Amino acid sequence: MAKAMPARTCPVAAFQKMISGKYKLRIVWDLKDGPRRYGEIRSGLLRGTSGSAEITPRVLSRELKALTMSGLVDRKDFGEVPPKVEYRLTRKGKSFVPVVAAIREWGEHHLDEAAALTEAAE
Amino acid sequence: MAKAMPARTCPVAAFQKMISGKYKLRIVWDLKDGPRRYGEIRSGLLRGTSGSAEITPRVLSRELKALTMSGLVDRKDFGEVPPKVEYRLTRKGKSFVPVVAAIREWGEHHLDEAAALTEAAE
DNA sequence: CAGCATCCTGCGTGATACTG
DNA sequence: CAGTATCACGCAGGATGCTG
């Protein structure tokens, strides 16, 4: 029996915390197709961006670590030199993919920034 | 110059931008049940929080304004004194509710204890 | 009641340089 | 290749006080 109401942190807040960061969602999305190496993730992220900002290793590293600690992705370090590290979605991470898919789908339909404003006049 | 827009900011990025802020998602969620007044939203938000932090009007006001500009909510100002303002979801906002629902559902299944871990991992 | 104006702070994020 | 270390900055967001 729960305490009437788990007023702690609504799932939404927890979700926001978990995906806080500019790249986390996109990393998860990239990883849905299979394991990827550090550099591949980085390149993939760059491709999607408006071309301006380079993703600094510090940031990417951080996001990856956070995702790992959240239990969404798993880090697999292949022994030694030259360094090779793969990141892949855990079960939890995979279960999260549909949610991201929903977000993406909604975004593609209602969220074109410019087109969005048009419909905003509703 | 039409650049073919290769990736017009991934929907995910746009989504993140749109719901950036601690309360936006929860506001949308609250509003799903119908129009609400400023104070009601505020109270509702307080109930869900860990009890400590009061939501400052500055912040709430800002989130509301942002949501309005995003076209998710509509602001209805009833004439004069005493001030009465209602916020309600637009069509776009309503179409967004299922996404939030998906987030919540996923969160309730995979994220409740994870939230604790996130805190603990600190 | 529903805000706005001002000040202040922590943190997320970018830039740059270095290492195993 | 896959990171870590250091510096710096903008901005979300809390505290307080005031207004129409």
Short mmCIF file of C-alpha atoms (C1' of nucleotides) in Angstrom, two decimals:
data_model
loop_
_atom_site.label_atom_id
_atom_site.label_comp_id
_atom_site.label_asym_id
_atom_site.label_seq_id
_atom_site.Cartn_x
_atom_site.Cartn_y
_atom_site.Cartn_z
CA MET A 1 0.00 0.00 0.00
CA ALA A 2 1.47 3.22 -1.10
CA LYS A 3 1.31 6.44 0.81
CA ALA A 4 -1.82 7.64 -0.87
CA MET A 5 0.09 9.50 -3.49
CA PRO A 6 3.72 9.26 -4.56
CA ALA A 7 4.01 12.98 -4.52
CA ARG A 8 7.76 12.62 -4.87
CA THR A 9 8.53 13.47 -8.42
CA CYS A 10 5.94 12.95 -10.98
CA PRO A 11 7.17 10.77 -13.81
CA VAL A 12 7.24 13.82 -15.98
CA ALA A 13 9.74 15.56 -13.78
CA ALA A 14 11.89 12.45 -13.61
CA PHE A 15 11.69 12.14 -17.34
CA GLN A 16 12.76 15.71 -17.82
CA LYS A 17 15.67 15.21 -15.52
CA MET A 18 16.70 12.07 -17.28
CA ILE A 19 16.70 13.58 -20.72
CA SER A 20 17.97 16.97 -19.69
CA GLY A 21 20.75 17.89 -22.01
CA LYS A 22 20.75 18.76 -25.61
CA TYR A 23 21.81 15.43 -26.98
CA LYS A 24 20.45 12.69 -24.77
CA LEU A 25 17.29 12.11 -26.74
CA ARG A 26 19.12 12.15 -29.99
CA ILE A 27 21.75 9.80 -28.71
CA VAL A 28 19.07 7.35 -27.70
CA TRP A 29 17.51 7.71 -31.07
CA ASP A 30 20.80 7.09 -32.82
CA LEU A 31 21.47 4.08 -30.70
CA LYS A 32 18.17 2.45 -31.59
CA ASP A 33 19.73 1.11 -34.77
CA GLY A 34 22.38 -0.76 -32.88
CA PRO A 35 25.62 -0.25 -31.01
CA ARG A 36 27.73 2.69 -31.94
CA ARG A 37 31.13 3.92 -31.11
CA TYR A 38 31.93 7.20 -29.45
CA GLY A 39 33.07 8.85 -32.63
CA GLU A 40 30.11 7.59 -34.59
CA ILE A 41 27.70 9.06 -32.14
CA ARG A 42 29.54 12.30 -32.31
CA SER A 43 29.45 12.41 -36.08
CA GLY A 44 25.82 11.46 -36.15
CA LEU A 45 25.01 14.26 -33.78
CA LEU A 46 26.89 16.74 -35.90
CA ARG A 47 25.01 15.76 -38.99
CA GLY A 48 21.71 16.54 -37.41
CA THR A 49 22.66 19.89 -36.04
CA SER A 50 22.25 23.13 -37.88
CA GLY A 51 25.85 22.78 -38.76
CA SER A 52 27.22 25.36 -36.42
CA ALA A 53 28.12 23.89 -33.08
CA GLU A 54 30.66 21.20 -32.67
CA ILE A 55 29.89 18.88 -29.86
CA THR A 56 32.70 19.07 -27.42
CA PRO A 57 33.92 15.76 -26.07
CA ARG A 58 33.37 17.01 -22.59
CA VAL A 59 29.68 17.44 -23.19
CA LEU A 60 29.17 14.26 -25.12
CA SER A 61 31.10 12.32 -22.57
CA ARG A 62 28.95 13.75 -19.86
CA GLU A 63 25.70 12.96 -21.58
CA LEU A 64 26.83 9.43 -22.27
CA LYS A 65 27.81 8.95 -18.68
CA ALA A 66 24.51 10.31 -17.50
CA LEU A 67 22.62 8.04 -19.84
CA THR A 68 24.63 5.13 -18.59
CA MET A 69 23.87 5.98 -15.01
CA SER A 70 20.24 6.39 -15.87
CA GLY A 71 20.36 2.86 -17.11
CA LEU A 72 19.35 3.70 -20.63
CA VAL A 73 22.59 2.84 -22.35
CA ASP A 74 25.37 0.42 -21.73
CA ARG A 75 29.02 1.17 -22.18
CA LYS A 76 31.22 -1.54 -23.59
CA ASP A 77 34.89 -0.94 -23.49
CA PHE A 78 36.96 -3.15 -25.75
CA GLY A 79 40.21 -3.75 -23.98
CA GLU A 80 43.09 -1.64 -25.08
CA VAL A 81 44.74 0.41 -27.74
CA PRO A 82 43.54 1.77 -29.93
CA PRO A 83 40.63 2.70 -27.70
CA LYS A 84 37.32 1.33 -28.83
CA VAL A 85 34.15 1.86 -26.90
CA GLU A 86 30.68 0.93 -27.94
CA TYR A 87 27.49 2.28 -26.59
CA ARG A 88 24.25 0.40 -26.91
CA LEU A 89 20.78 0.64 -25.52
CA THR A 90 19.89 -1.42 -22.54
CA ARG A 91 16.50 -3.08 -22.28
CA LYS A 92 15.24 -0.05 -20.51
CA GLY A 93 16.71 2.12 -23.21
CA LYS A 94 15.01 0.10 -25.88
CA SER A 95 11.72 0.34 -24.09
CA PHE A 96 12.19 4.06 -24.21
CA VAL A 97 12.60 4.23 -27.96
CA PRO A 98 8.87 4.16 -28.72
CA VAL A 99 8.43 7.18 -26.53
CA VAL A 100 11.05 9.04 -28.49
CA ALA A 101 9.37 7.84 -31.62
CA ALA A 102 6.10 9.32 -30.40
CA ILE A 103 7.85 12.57 -29.70
CA ARG A 104 9.41 12.60 -33.13
CA GLU A 105 6.20 11.79 -34.87
CA TRP A 106 4.33 14.48 -33.06
CA GLY A 107 7.12 16.90 -33.75
CA GLU A 108 7.10 16.18 -37.43
CA HIS A 109 3.40 16.85 -37.62
CA HIS A 110 2.91 19.82 -35.39
CA LEU A 111 6.27 21.23 -34.75
CA ASP A 112 7.85 22.76 -37.74
CA GLU A 113 8.60 25.98 -35.96
CA ALA A 114 7.32 28.12 -38.77
CA ALA A 115 4.34 25.96 -39.58
CA ALA A 116 3.72 25.66 -35.90
CA LEU A 117 3.06 29.35 -35.57
CA THR A 118 0.51 29.19 -38.31
CA GLU A 119 -1.49 26.61 -36.51
CA ALA A 120 -0.89 28.38 -33.28
CA ALA A 121 -3.34 31.02 -34.40
CA GLU A 122 -6.05 28.53 -33.60
CA MET B 1 18.16 30.41 -50.19
CA ALA B 2 16.39 27.21 -49.91
CA LYS B 3 18.97 24.85 -48.61
CA ALA B 4 16.80 21.82 -48.91
CA MET B 5 16.76 21.90 -45.15
CA PRO B 6 18.45 18.62 -44.48
CA ALA B 7 17.50 18.39 -40.89
CA ARG B 8 15.60 21.54 -39.92
CA THR B 9 16.51 20.93 -36.32
CA CYS B 10 15.45 17.44 -35.47
CA PRO B 11 11.97 17.25 -34.10
CA VAL B 12 13.56 16.01 -30.95
CA ALA B 13 15.59 19.15 -30.54
CA ALA B 14 12.56 21.32 -31.21
CA PHE B 15 10.60 19.30 -28.75
CA GLN B 16 13.23 19.73 -26.11
CA LYS B 17 13.30 23.42 -26.69
CA MET B 18 9.56 23.66 -26.50
CA ILE B 19 9.26 21.84 -23.21
CA SER B 20 12.41 23.21 -21.67
CA GLY B 21 11.59 24.39 -18.23
CA LYS B 22 10.61 22.59 -15.13
CA TYR B 23 6.89 23.02 -15.33
CA LYS B 24 5.87 23.10 -18.96
CA LEU B 25 5.08 19.44 -19.28
CA ARG B 26 3.22 19.39 -16.03
CA ILE B 27 1.26 22.46 -16.97
CA VAL B 28 0.18 20.81 -20.17
CA TRP B 29 -0.78 17.76 -18.24
CA ASP B 30 -2.80 19.76 -15.77
CA LEU B 31 -4.53 21.59 -18.53
CA LYS B 32 -5.65 18.39 -20.21
CA ASP B 33 -8.63 18.26 -17.85
CA GLY B 34 -9.90 21.61 -18.96
CA PRO B 35 -9.24 25.32 -18.59
CA ARG B 36 -7.57 26.49 -15.47
CA ARG B 37 -6.83 29.79 -13.87
CA TYR B 38 -3.42 31.08 -13.07
CA GLY B 39 -3.71 30.37 -9.37
CA GLU B 40 -5.11 26.94 -9.95
CA ILE B 41 -2.19 25.97 -12.10
CA ARG B 42 0.13 27.27 -9.50
CA SER B 43 -1.52 25.33 -6.72
CA GLY B 44 -1.62 22.20 -8.80
CA LEU B 45 2.06 22.51 -9.48
CA LEU B 46 2.81 22.98 -5.82
CA ARG B 47 0.93 19.87 -4.84
CA GLY B 48 3.06 17.75 -7.10
CA THR B 49 6.36 19.11 -5.94
CA SER B 50 8.36 17.81 -3.05
CA GLY B 51 6.62 20.45 -1.05
CA SER B 52 9.51 22.76 -0.53
CA ALA B 53 9.85 25.06 -3.48
CA GLU B 54 7.26 27.66 -4.17
CA ILE B 55 6.85 28.45 -7.78
CA THR B 56 7.59 32.07 -8.25
CA PRO B 57 5.14 34.00 -10.40
CA ARG B 58 8.00 35.13 -12.55
CA VAL B 59 8.80 31.59 -13.53
CA LEU B 60 5.27 30.40 -13.94
CA SER B 61 4.38 33.44 -15.93
CA ARG B 62 7.30 32.85 -18.18
CA GLU B 63 6.49 29.21 -18.78
CA LEU B 64 2.91 30.09 -19.53
CA LYS B 65 3.98 32.74 -21.96
CA ALA B 66 6.37 30.39 -23.64
CA LEU B 67 3.72 27.73 -23.94
CA THR B 68 1.38 30.28 -25.40
CA MET B 69 3.95 31.35 -27.92
CA SER B 70 4.65 27.76 -28.75
CA GLY B 71 1.01 27.46 -29.58
CA LEU B 72 0.29 24.80 -27.03
CA VAL B 73 -1.90 26.81 -24.73
CA ASP B 74 -4.27 29.68 -25.16
CA ARG B 75 -4.58 32.58 -22.76
CA LYS B 76 -8.00 33.96 -22.12
CA ASP B 77 -8.17 37.17 -20.19
CA PHE B 78 -11.55 37.99 -18.71
CA GLY B 79 -11.86 41.77 -18.83
CA GLU B 80 -11.19 43.57 -15.62
CA VAL B 81 -11.00 43.52 -11.89
CA PRO B 82 -10.59 41.28 -10.18
CA PRO B 83 -8.19 39.78 -12.65
CA LYS B 84 -9.22 36.46 -14.03
CA VAL B 85 -7.25 34.63 -16.63
CA GLU B 86 -7.82 31.17 -17.93
CA TYR B 87 -5.38 28.97 -19.70
CA ARG B 88 -6.49 26.16 -21.92
CA LEU B 89 -4.91 23.81 -24.36
CA THR B 90 -5.11 24.65 -28.01
CA ARG B 91 -5.71 22.00 -30.60
CA LYS B 92 -2.03 21.58 -30.90
CA GLY B 93 -1.75 21.34 -27.16
CA LYS B 94 -4.41 18.67 -27.02
CA SER B 95 -2.67 16.71 -29.71
CA PHE B 96 0.37 16.81 -27.52
CA VAL B 97 -1.33 15.27 -24.52
CA PRO B 98 -0.98 11.68 -25.73
CA VAL B 99 2.73 12.18 -26.01
CA VAL B 100 2.89 13.34 -22.43
CA ALA B 101 0.74 10.40 -21.52
CA ALA B 102 3.23 8.09 -23.19
CA ILE B 103 6.02 9.73 -21.26
CA ARG B 104 4.15 9.36 -18.02
CA GLU B 105 3.27 5.76 -18.65
CA TRP B 106 6.81 4.87 -19.49
CA GLY B 107 8.01 6.78 -16.49
CA GLU B 108 5.69 4.98 -14.15
CA HIS B 109 6.91 1.64 -15.39
CA HIS B 110 10.62 2.15 -15.73
CA LEU B 111 11.47 5.30 -13.97
CA ASP B 112 10.18 5.45 -10.44
CA GLU B 113 13.13 3.90 -8.76
CA ALA B 114 15.42 5.23 -11.39
CA ALA B 115 14.61 8.70 -10.22
CA ALA B 116 15.94 7.77 -6.86
CA LEU B 117 19.05 6.38 -8.46
CA THR B 118 19.56 9.56 -10.35
CA GLU B 119 19.52 11.43 -7.11
CA ALA B 120 21.67 8.85 -5.42
CA ALA B 121 24.21 8.83 -8.20
CA GLU B 122 25.06 12.38 -7.33
"C1'" DC C 1 -5.82 37.91 -8.40
"C1'" DA C 2 -2.49 37.84 -11.95
"C1'" DG C 3 1.17 39.37 -13.00
"C1'" DC C 4 5.93 42.46 -13.76
"C1'" DA C 5 10.73 44.49 -12.20
"C1'" DT C 6 15.19 43.68 -10.12
"C1'" DC C 7 18.92 41.18 -8.17
"C1'" DC C 8 21.48 36.98 -7.58
"C1'" DT C 9 23.15 32.18 -8.16
"C1'" DG C 10 24.08 27.45 -9.94
"C1'" DC C 11 24.53 24.70 -13.76
"C1'" DG C 12 24.59 23.38 -18.42
"C1'" DT C 13 27.28 24.09 -22.35
"C1'" DG C 14 30.96 25.73 -25.42
"C1'" DA C 15 36.15 26.56 -26.28
"C1'" DT C 16 40.69 25.01 -25.79
"C1'" DA C 17 44.37 22.05 -24.48
"C1'" DC C 18 46.22 17.69 -22.84
"C1'" DT C 19 46.60 12.26 -22.09
"C1'" DG C 20 46.62 6.92 -22.22
"C1'" DC D 1 40.45 7.03 -30.57
"C1'" DA D 2 38.14 8.17 -26.46
"C1'" DG D 3 38.17 10.64 -23.36
"C1'" DT D 4 39.70 14.35 -19.00
"C1'" DA D 5 41.07 19.19 -17.22
"C1'" DT D 6 40.45 24.07 -16.91
"C1'" DC D 7 38.29 28.47 -17.93
"C1'" DA D 8 34.39 31.19 -19.03
"C1'" DC D 9 29.67 32.56 -19.95
"C1'" DG D 10 24.67 32.68 -20.75
"C1'" DC D 11 20.49 31.60 -18.92
"C1'" DA D 12 17.03 29.13 -16.33
"C1'" DG D 13 15.02 29.81 -12.17
"C1'" DG D 14 14.57 31.20 -7.07
"C1'" DA D 15 13.83 35.35 -3.70
"C1'" DT D 16 11.51 39.82 -2.86
"C1'" DG D 17 8.82 43.58 -3.54
"C1'" DC D 18 5.39 46.29 -6.23
"C1'" DT D 19 1.06 47.16 -9.25
"C1'" DG D 20 -3.56 47.54 -11.63
#
